[in-house]
């Protein structure tokens, strides 16, 4: 007789005595999933596509044979996700073993994330500390949760699909309220919290002000770190939160659009041009010279790299228009815009004009004495100073003098 059961389920203690042998079955590994996938999916998948699909199925199922079976059945039926009602029935059966209070605690945990800190769930106020910890222990006992590998002390849902199914079961109004409570609890935490995480929770809660504040800071930080894909994801989510609130802050929306467009351009996404041009036009309608400049500067994320694009694309008139609209006292933006224009003129074989623009850009940057402005300006004007001998021939050209900045 062969009997299969979960570890959490009791099976007759001493039943069978020494004639009973227990064999622990480990979850399926990626190779097991790939082998099953090879038998049960359409043959028109390439090797790379099949390997990527196998990896996704393994991560989504956690190696659980039942969940994997439901995923494979869904694929054979022409779907893309889990086996819909079958998975929901599985989750519902597990939830039915929990008290209503434990189910509310689990809903708060699902909103907190697939991997979460139990203390965070306590701080949401969904229940008292003892009740929350008891409910999480019960959910662990029935196989819905497990200790996370990292960070220490965290819990994780056994499978990504279970987490998604649980989250879908939370009433939308309750889910928004819980996102707000999670965001507030994270904001008050003693330890630092990623701004992108705060933006996500506040955005999902419909709290557009903190969603904008944290989302813009996180998108800009990701861009500066070279994490352009992350910058795109954060800016897109934050823009959606603003749109859902009825576009209450046009200036904030423009800042997010500039961050999004610059990151798209850095990734080589053709949509970056459309995003930045839309932001520039919107800033023009608002009479906002600073944001017109930011949108124009977003076309070039790598200093002098890509300046030759000015030969073939519309940004050159945008730079000139932005300079004309910019407040004369905004020397930081003016210096950077002039640097780009100097190199653009060099590429267009206009060395005299290029030299004048480069001199003015370097003068403004030197006067500011800030490395954050001087370094990108020097990088940008270098082609203007080197493409033609005439660019450095004049005795008063700034290109002949090494740049300096205050420490």
Coordinates of C-alpha atoms in Angstrom, one line a residue:
X1 CA 0.0 0.0 0.0
X2 CA 1.4 3.4 -1.0
X3 CA 0.0 6.5 0.7
X4 CA 1.1 10.0 -0.1
X5 CA 0.6 12.9 2.4
X6 CA 2.0 16.3 3.3
X7 CA 4.4 16.5 6.2
X8 CA 1.8 18.7 7.9
X9 CA -0.8 16.0 7.8
X10 CA -0.6 13.3 10.5
X11 CA -0.6 9.7 9.3
X12 CA -1.2 7.2 12.0
X13 CA 1.8 7.8 14.2
X14 CA 2.8 4.1 14.8
X15 CA 0.5 2.7 12.1
X16 CA 2.2 -0.3 10.7
X17 CA 5.1 -0.3 13.2
X18 CA 8.3 -1.4 11.7
X19 CA 6.6 -2.5 8.5
X20 CA 5.9 1.2 7.6
X21 CA 8.7 3.0 5.7
X22 CA 8.5 6.7 5.1
X23 CA 10.2 8.2 2.1
X24 CA 10.6 12.0 1.9
X25 CA 10.0 13.3 -1.6
X26 CA 11.9 16.4 -2.5
X27 CA 10.4 19.0 -4.8
X28 CA 10.9 18.5 -8.5
X29 CA 14.1 20.2 -9.7
X30 CA 14.5 22.2 -12.9
X31 CA 15.7 19.2 -14.9
X32 CA 12.6 17.3 -13.8
X33 CA 10.4 20.2 -15.0
X34 CA 12.2 20.4 -18.3
X35 CA 11.7 16.6 -18.9
X36 CA 8.0 16.8 -18.2
X37 CA 7.7 19.9 -20.4
X38 CA 9.3 18.1 -23.3
X39 CA 6.6 15.4 -23.2
X40 CA 3.5 17.6 -22.8
X41 CA 4.0 20.9 -24.8
X42 CA 3.8 21.8 -28.5
X43 CA 6.8 20.8 -30.5
X44 CA 7.2 24.1 -32.2
X45 CA 9.0 25.6 -29.2
X46 CA 12.7 26.3 -29.8
X47 CA 15.3 25.1 -27.4
X48 CA 15.8 28.5 -25.8
X49 CA 12.1 29.1 -25.5
X50 CA 11.5 25.6 -23.9
X51 CA 14.3 26.2 -21.4
X52 CA 12.9 29.7 -20.5
X53 CA 9.4 28.2 -20.1
X54 CA 10.7 25.4 -18.0
X55 CA 12.5 27.8 -15.7
X56 CA 9.3 29.9 -15.3
X57 CA 7.2 26.9 -14.6
X58 CA 9.7 25.7 -12.0
X59 CA 9.8 29.1 -10.2
X60 CA 6.0 29.5 -10.3
X61 CA 5.3 26.0 -9.0
X62 CA 8.2 25.8 -6.6
X63 CA 8.7 22.2 -7.8
X64 CA 5.4 21.2 -6.4
X65 CA 4.1 18.4 -8.6
X66 CA 0.4 19.3 -8.2
X67 CA 0.9 22.9 -9.1
X68 CA 3.1 22.0 -12.0
X69 CA 0.5 19.5 -13.3
X70 CA -2.1 22.3 -13.3
X71 CA 0.3 24.6 -15.1
X72 CA 1.0 22.0 -17.8
X73 CA -2.7 21.2 -18.1
X74 CA -3.4 24.9 -18.7
X75 CA -0.7 25.1 -21.3
X76 CA -2.1 22.1 -23.2
X77 CA -5.5 23.8 -23.0
X78 CA -4.1 26.9 -24.7
X79 CA -3.7 29.1 -21.6
X80 CA -0.6 30.9 -20.3
X81 CA -1.1 30.8 -16.6
X82 CA -2.1 28.4 -13.8
X83 CA -5.0 26.1 -14.1
X84 CA -7.5 28.8 -13.1
X85 CA -10.3 27.3 -11.1
X86 CA -8.3 24.2 -10.2
X87 CA -5.6 26.2 -8.4
X88 CA -8.2 28.4 -6.8
X89 CA -9.9 25.3 -5.5
X90 CA -6.6 24.1 -4.0
X91 CA -6.0 27.4 -2.3
X92 CA -9.6 27.6 -1.1
X93 CA -9.3 24.1 0.4
X94 CA -6.2 25.2 2.3
X95 CA -7.8 28.4 3.5
X96 CA -10.9 26.6 4.7
X97 CA -8.7 25.0 7.4
X98 CA -7.9 28.5 8.8
X99 CA -10.0 30.7 11.0
X100 CA -11.4 34.0 9.6
X101 CA -8.8 35.9 11.6
X102 CA -6.0 33.8 10.2
X103 CA -7.3 34.4 6.7
X104 CA -7.3 38.2 7.3
X105 CA -3.7 37.9 8.5
X106 CA -2.8 35.9 5.5
X107 CA -4.4 38.6 3.2
X108 CA -2.2 41.2 4.9
X109 CA 0.9 39.0 4.4
X110 CA 0.0 38.5 0.7
X111 CA -0.2 42.3 0.2
X112 CA 3.2 42.7 2.0
X113 CA 4.8 40.5 -0.6
X114 CA 5.7 37.0 -1.7
X115 CA 8.5 37.1 0.8
X116 CA 7.7 39.2 3.9
X117 CA 8.8 40.1 7.4
X118 CA 6.3 38.8 10.0
X119 CA 7.0 42.0 12.0
X120 CA 5.7 44.1 9.1
X121 CA 2.4 42.2 9.1
X122 CA 2.2 42.9 12.9
X123 CA 2.7 46.6 12.2
X124 CA -0.2 46.8 9.8
X125 CA -2.5 46.4 12.8
X126 CA -4.5 43.6 11.2
X127 CA -4.5 41.8 14.6
X128 CA -2.6 41.7 17.8
X129 CA 1.0 40.5 17.7
X130 CA 0.3 37.1 19.3
X131 CA -2.7 36.5 17.0
X132 CA -0.6 37.4 13.9
X133 CA 2.2 35.1 14.8
X134 CA -0.2 32.3 15.7
X135 CA -2.0 32.7 12.3
X136 CA 1.2 32.7 10.4
X137 CA 2.3 29.6 12.2
X138 CA -1.0 27.9 11.3
X139 CA -0.6 28.9 7.7
X140 CA 2.9 27.5 7.7
X141 CA 1.6 24.3 9.2
X142 CA -0.9 23.7 6.3
X143 CA 1.7 24.4 3.7
X144 CA 0.9 27.9 2.5
X145 CA 4.0 29.5 4.0
X146 CA 7.6 28.4 4.7
X147 CA 10.7 30.0 6.2
X148 CA 12.4 32.2 3.5
X149 CA 16.0 31.5 2.6
X150 CA 16.7 35.3 2.8
X151 CA 16.4 37.5 4.8
X152 CA 16.7 35.7 8.2
X153 CA 13.4 35.5 10.0
X154 CA 11.3 36.2 6.9
X155 CA 8.5 34.0 5.7
X156 CA 7.6 33.2 2.1
X157 CA 4.6 31.8 0.3
X158 CA 5.3 28.2 -0.7
X159 CA 4.7 29.1 -4.4
X160 CA 4.4 32.3 -6.4
X161 CA 1.1 31.0 -7.9
X162 CA -0.3 30.5 -4.4
X163 CA 0.7 34.0 -3.5
X164 CA -0.9 35.4 -6.7
X165 CA -4.1 33.4 -6.1
X166 CA -4.4 34.6 -2.5
X167 CA -3.8 38.2 -3.5
X168 CA -6.6 37.9 -6.1
X169 CA -9.0 36.7 -3.4
X170 CA -8.6 39.9 -1.4
X171 CA -11.4 42.4 -1.9
X172 CA -10.1 45.4 -4.0
X173 CA -11.0 47.9 -1.3
X174 CA -9.4 45.8 1.4
X175 CA -6.3 45.4 -0.8
X176 CA -5.9 49.1 -1.2
X177 CA -6.3 49.7 2.5
X178 CA -3.7 47.0 3.3
X179 CA -1.3 48.5 0.8
X180 CA -1.6 51.9 2.6
X181 CA -1.0 50.2 5.9
X182 CA 2.0 48.3 4.6
X183 CA 3.4 51.5 3.1
X184 CA 2.9 53.4 6.4
X185 CA 4.5 50.6 8.4
X186 CA 7.5 50.6 6.0
X187 CA 7.8 54.3 6.2
X188 CA 7.9 54.2 10.0
X189 CA 10.4 51.3 10.1
X190 CA 13.7 52.0 11.8
X191 CA 15.7 50.3 9.1
X192 CA 16.1 51.9 5.6
X193 CA 13.4 50.9 3.0
X194 CA 13.8 51.1 -0.7
X195 CA 12.0 54.0 -2.2
X196 CA 10.7 51.9 -5.0
X197 CA 9.0 49.6 -2.6
X198 CA 7.3 52.5 -0.9
X199 CA 6.2 53.9 -4.2
X200 CA 4.7 50.5 -5.2
X201 CA 2.6 50.2 -2.0
X202 CA 1.4 53.8 -2.0
X203 CA 0.6 53.6 -5.7
X204 CA -1.4 50.4 -5.2
X205 CA -3.2 52.1 -2.3
X206 CA -4.2 55.1 -4.5
X207 CA -2.1 57.5 -2.4
X208 CA -0.6 59.5 -5.4
X209 CA 1.4 62.0 -3.4
X210 CA 3.8 59.6 -1.7
X211 CA 3.7 57.3 -4.8
X212 CA 5.0 60.3 -6.9
X213 CA 7.5 61.4 -4.3
X214 CA 9.1 58.0 -3.8
X215 CA 8.6 56.8 -7.3
X216 CA 10.4 59.7 -8.9
X217 CA 13.3 59.4 -6.5
X218 CA 13.5 55.7 -7.1
X219 CA 13.3 56.0 -10.9
X220 CA 16.1 58.7 -10.9
X221 CA 18.3 56.6 -8.6
X222 CA 17.9 53.5 -10.7
X223 CA 18.7 55.5 -13.8
X224 CA 21.9 57.0 -12.3
X225 CA 22.9 53.4 -11.2
X226 CA 22.5 52.2 -14.8
X227 CA 19.5 50.0 -13.9
X228 CA 17.4 51.3 -16.8
X229 CA 14.9 48.5 -16.9
X230 CA 14.2 49.1 -13.2
X231 CA 13.8 52.8 -13.8
X232 CA 11.3 52.1 -16.6
X233 CA 9.3 49.8 -14.4
X234 CA 9.1 52.2 -11.4
X235 CA 8.3 55.3 -13.6
X236 CA 5.6 53.4 -15.4
X237 CA 3.9 52.2 -12.2
X238 CA 4.1 55.7 -10.7
X239 CA 2.6 57.3 -13.8
X240 CA -0.2 54.8 -13.6
X241 CA -0.9 55.8 -10.0
X242 CA -1.1 59.5 -11.1
X243 CA -3.4 58.6 -14.0
X244 CA -5.7 56.7 -11.7
X245 CA -5.9 59.7 -9.4
X246 CA -7.0 61.9 -12.4
X247 CA -3.6 63.5 -13.2
X248 CA -3.5 65.8 -10.2
X249 CA 0.1 67.0 -10.6
X250 CA 1.0 67.8 -14.2
X251 CA 4.5 68.9 -13.2
X252 CA 5.2 65.7 -11.3
X253 CA 3.9 63.7 -14.3
X254 CA 6.3 65.5 -16.6
X255 CA 9.2 64.6 -14.2
X256 CA 8.2 61.0 -14.4
X257 CA 7.8 61.1 -18.1
X258 CA 11.3 62.5 -18.5
X259 CA 12.7 59.8 -16.2
X260 CA 10.9 57.1 -18.2
X261 CA 11.9 58.5 -21.6
X262 CA 15.5 58.8 -20.7
X263 CA 15.6 55.2 -19.4
X264 CA 13.9 54.0 -22.5
X265 CA 16.4 55.8 -24.7
X266 CA 19.2 54.3 -22.6
X267 CA 17.8 50.8 -23.3
X268 CA 17.5 51.6 -27.1
X269 CA 13.8 51.6 -26.9
X270 CA 12.3 53.7 -29.8
X271 CA 9.5 54.7 -27.5
X272 CA 11.9 56.8 -25.6
X273 CA 11.8 59.4 -28.4
X274 CA 8.0 59.6 -28.3
X275 CA 7.9 59.8 -24.5
X276 CA 10.5 62.6 -24.3
X277 CA 9.0 64.5 -27.2
X278 CA 5.6 64.3 -25.5
X279 CA 7.1 65.6 -22.2
X280 CA 8.8 68.5 -24.0
X281 CA 5.5 69.5 -25.8
X282 CA 3.6 69.3 -22.5
X283 CA 6.3 71.4 -20.7
X284 CA 6.0 74.0 -23.5
X285 CA 2.3 74.3 -23.0
X286 CA 2.9 74.9 -19.3
X287 CA 5.6 77.5 -20.1
X288 CA 8.0 75.4 -18.0
X289 CA 11.5 76.1 -19.4
X290 CA 13.3 73.9 -16.8
X291 CA 11.3 70.8 -17.7
X292 CA 11.6 71.6 -21.4
X293 CA 15.4 71.4 -20.8
X294 CA 15.1 68.2 -18.8
X295 CA 13.2 66.6 -21.6
X296 CA 15.8 67.7 -24.2
X297 CA 18.6 66.5 -22.0
X298 CA 16.9 63.1 -21.6
X299 CA 17.7 62.3 -25.3
X300 CA 21.4 61.8 -24.3
X301 CA 22.2 59.6 -21.4
X302 CA 25.8 58.9 -22.0
X303 CA 27.6 62.3 -22.1
X304 CA 29.0 62.7 -25.6
X305 CA 28.0 59.2 -26.7
X306 CA 25.3 59.4 -29.4
X307 CA 25.7 63.1 -30.2
X308 CA 26.0 62.2 -33.8
X309 CA 22.3 61.4 -33.6
X310 CA 21.7 65.1 -33.7
X311 CA 22.6 64.9 -37.4
X312 CA 19.5 62.8 -38.1
X313 CA 16.9 63.5 -35.4
X314 CA 14.8 66.4 -34.3
X315 CA 16.4 67.1 -30.8
X316 CA 18.6 69.9 -32.1
X317 CA 15.7 72.4 -32.4
X318 CA 14.4 71.2 -29.0
X319 CA 17.7 72.1 -27.4
X320 CA 17.7 75.6 -29.0
X321 CA 14.1 76.1 -28.0
X322 CA 14.8 74.9 -24.4
X323 CA 17.7 77.3 -24.1
X324 CA 15.5 80.2 -25.2
X325 CA 12.8 79.3 -22.7
X326 CA 15.2 78.6 -19.8
X327 CA 15.5 81.1 -16.9
X328 CA 18.8 82.9 -17.3
X329 CA 19.7 82.1 -13.7
X330 CA 19.5 78.3 -14.3
X331 CA 23.2 77.9 -15.2
X332 CA 23.3 74.1 -14.5
X333 CA 20.8 73.2 -17.2
X334 CA 22.1 75.9 -19.6
X335 CA 25.7 74.7 -19.4
X336 CA 24.6 71.1 -20.2
X337 CA 22.4 72.2 -23.1
X338 CA 25.1 74.4 -24.5
X339 CA 27.6 71.6 -24.3
X340 CA 25.3 69.3 -26.4
X341 CA 24.7 72.0 -28.9
X342 CA 28.5 72.6 -29.2
X343 CA 29.1 69.0 -30.1
X344 CA 26.0 69.0 -32.5
X345 CA 27.5 72.0 -34.3
X346 CA 30.8 70.2 -34.6
X347 CA 29.2 67.1 -36.1
X348 CA 27.4 69.5 -38.6
X349 CA 30.8 70.9 -39.6
X350 CA 30.2 74.3 -38.0
X351 CA 33.4 74.7 -36.0
X352 CA 33.2 78.4 -35.3
X353 CA 29.7 78.2 -33.8
X354 CA 30.7 75.0 -32.0
X355 CA 33.7 76.7 -30.4
X356 CA 31.6 79.7 -29.1
X357 CA 29.0 77.3 -27.6
X358 CA 31.7 75.1 -26.0
X359 CA 33.4 78.2 -24.5
X360 CA 30.2 79.4 -22.9
X361 CA 29.2 75.9 -21.6
X362 CA 32.7 75.5 -20.0
X363 CA 32.6 79.0 -18.5
X364 CA 29.3 78.4 -16.9
X365 CA 30.3 75.0 -15.5
X366 CA 33.6 76.4 -14.2
X367 CA 31.8 79.4 -12.5
X368 CA 29.5 76.9 -10.7
X369 CA 32.5 74.9 -9.5
X370 CA 30.5 71.8 -9.2
X371 CA 31.8 68.5 -10.4
X372 CA 28.2 67.2 -11.0
X373 CA 27.9 69.9 -13.7
X374 CA 31.5 70.3 -14.9
X375 CA 32.2 66.6 -15.5
X376 CA 29.3 65.9 -17.9
X377 CA 29.9 69.3 -19.7
X378 CA 33.5 68.5 -20.2
X379 CA 32.6 65.0 -21.5
X380 CA 30.0 66.5 -23.8
X381 CA 32.1 69.2 -25.4
X382 CA 35.2 67.1 -26.0
X383 CA 34.1 66.3 -29.6
X384 CA 33.6 70.0 -30.2
X385 CA 37.2 70.6 -29.0
X386 CA 38.7 67.8 -31.0
X387 CA 36.8 67.2 -34.3
X388 CA 38.4 70.2 -36.1
X389 CA 41.8 71.9 -35.6
X390 CA 40.1 75.2 -35.8
X391 CA 38.1 74.4 -32.7
X392 CA 41.1 75.0 -30.5
X393 CA 43.0 77.5 -32.7
X394 CA 41.9 80.7 -30.9
X395 CA 44.0 82.0 -28.0
X396 CA 40.9 82.6 -25.9
X397 CA 39.2 79.2 -26.4
X398 CA 38.2 77.5 -23.2
X399 CA 39.0 74.2 -25.0
X400 CA 42.7 75.0 -24.7
X401 CA 42.5 75.2 -20.9
X402 CA 42.2 72.2 -18.6
X403 CA 38.9 72.2 -16.6
X404 CA 39.0 72.7 -12.9
X405 CA 36.4 72.4 -10.2
X406 CA 36.2 73.0 -6.5
X407 CA 36.5 70.0 -4.2

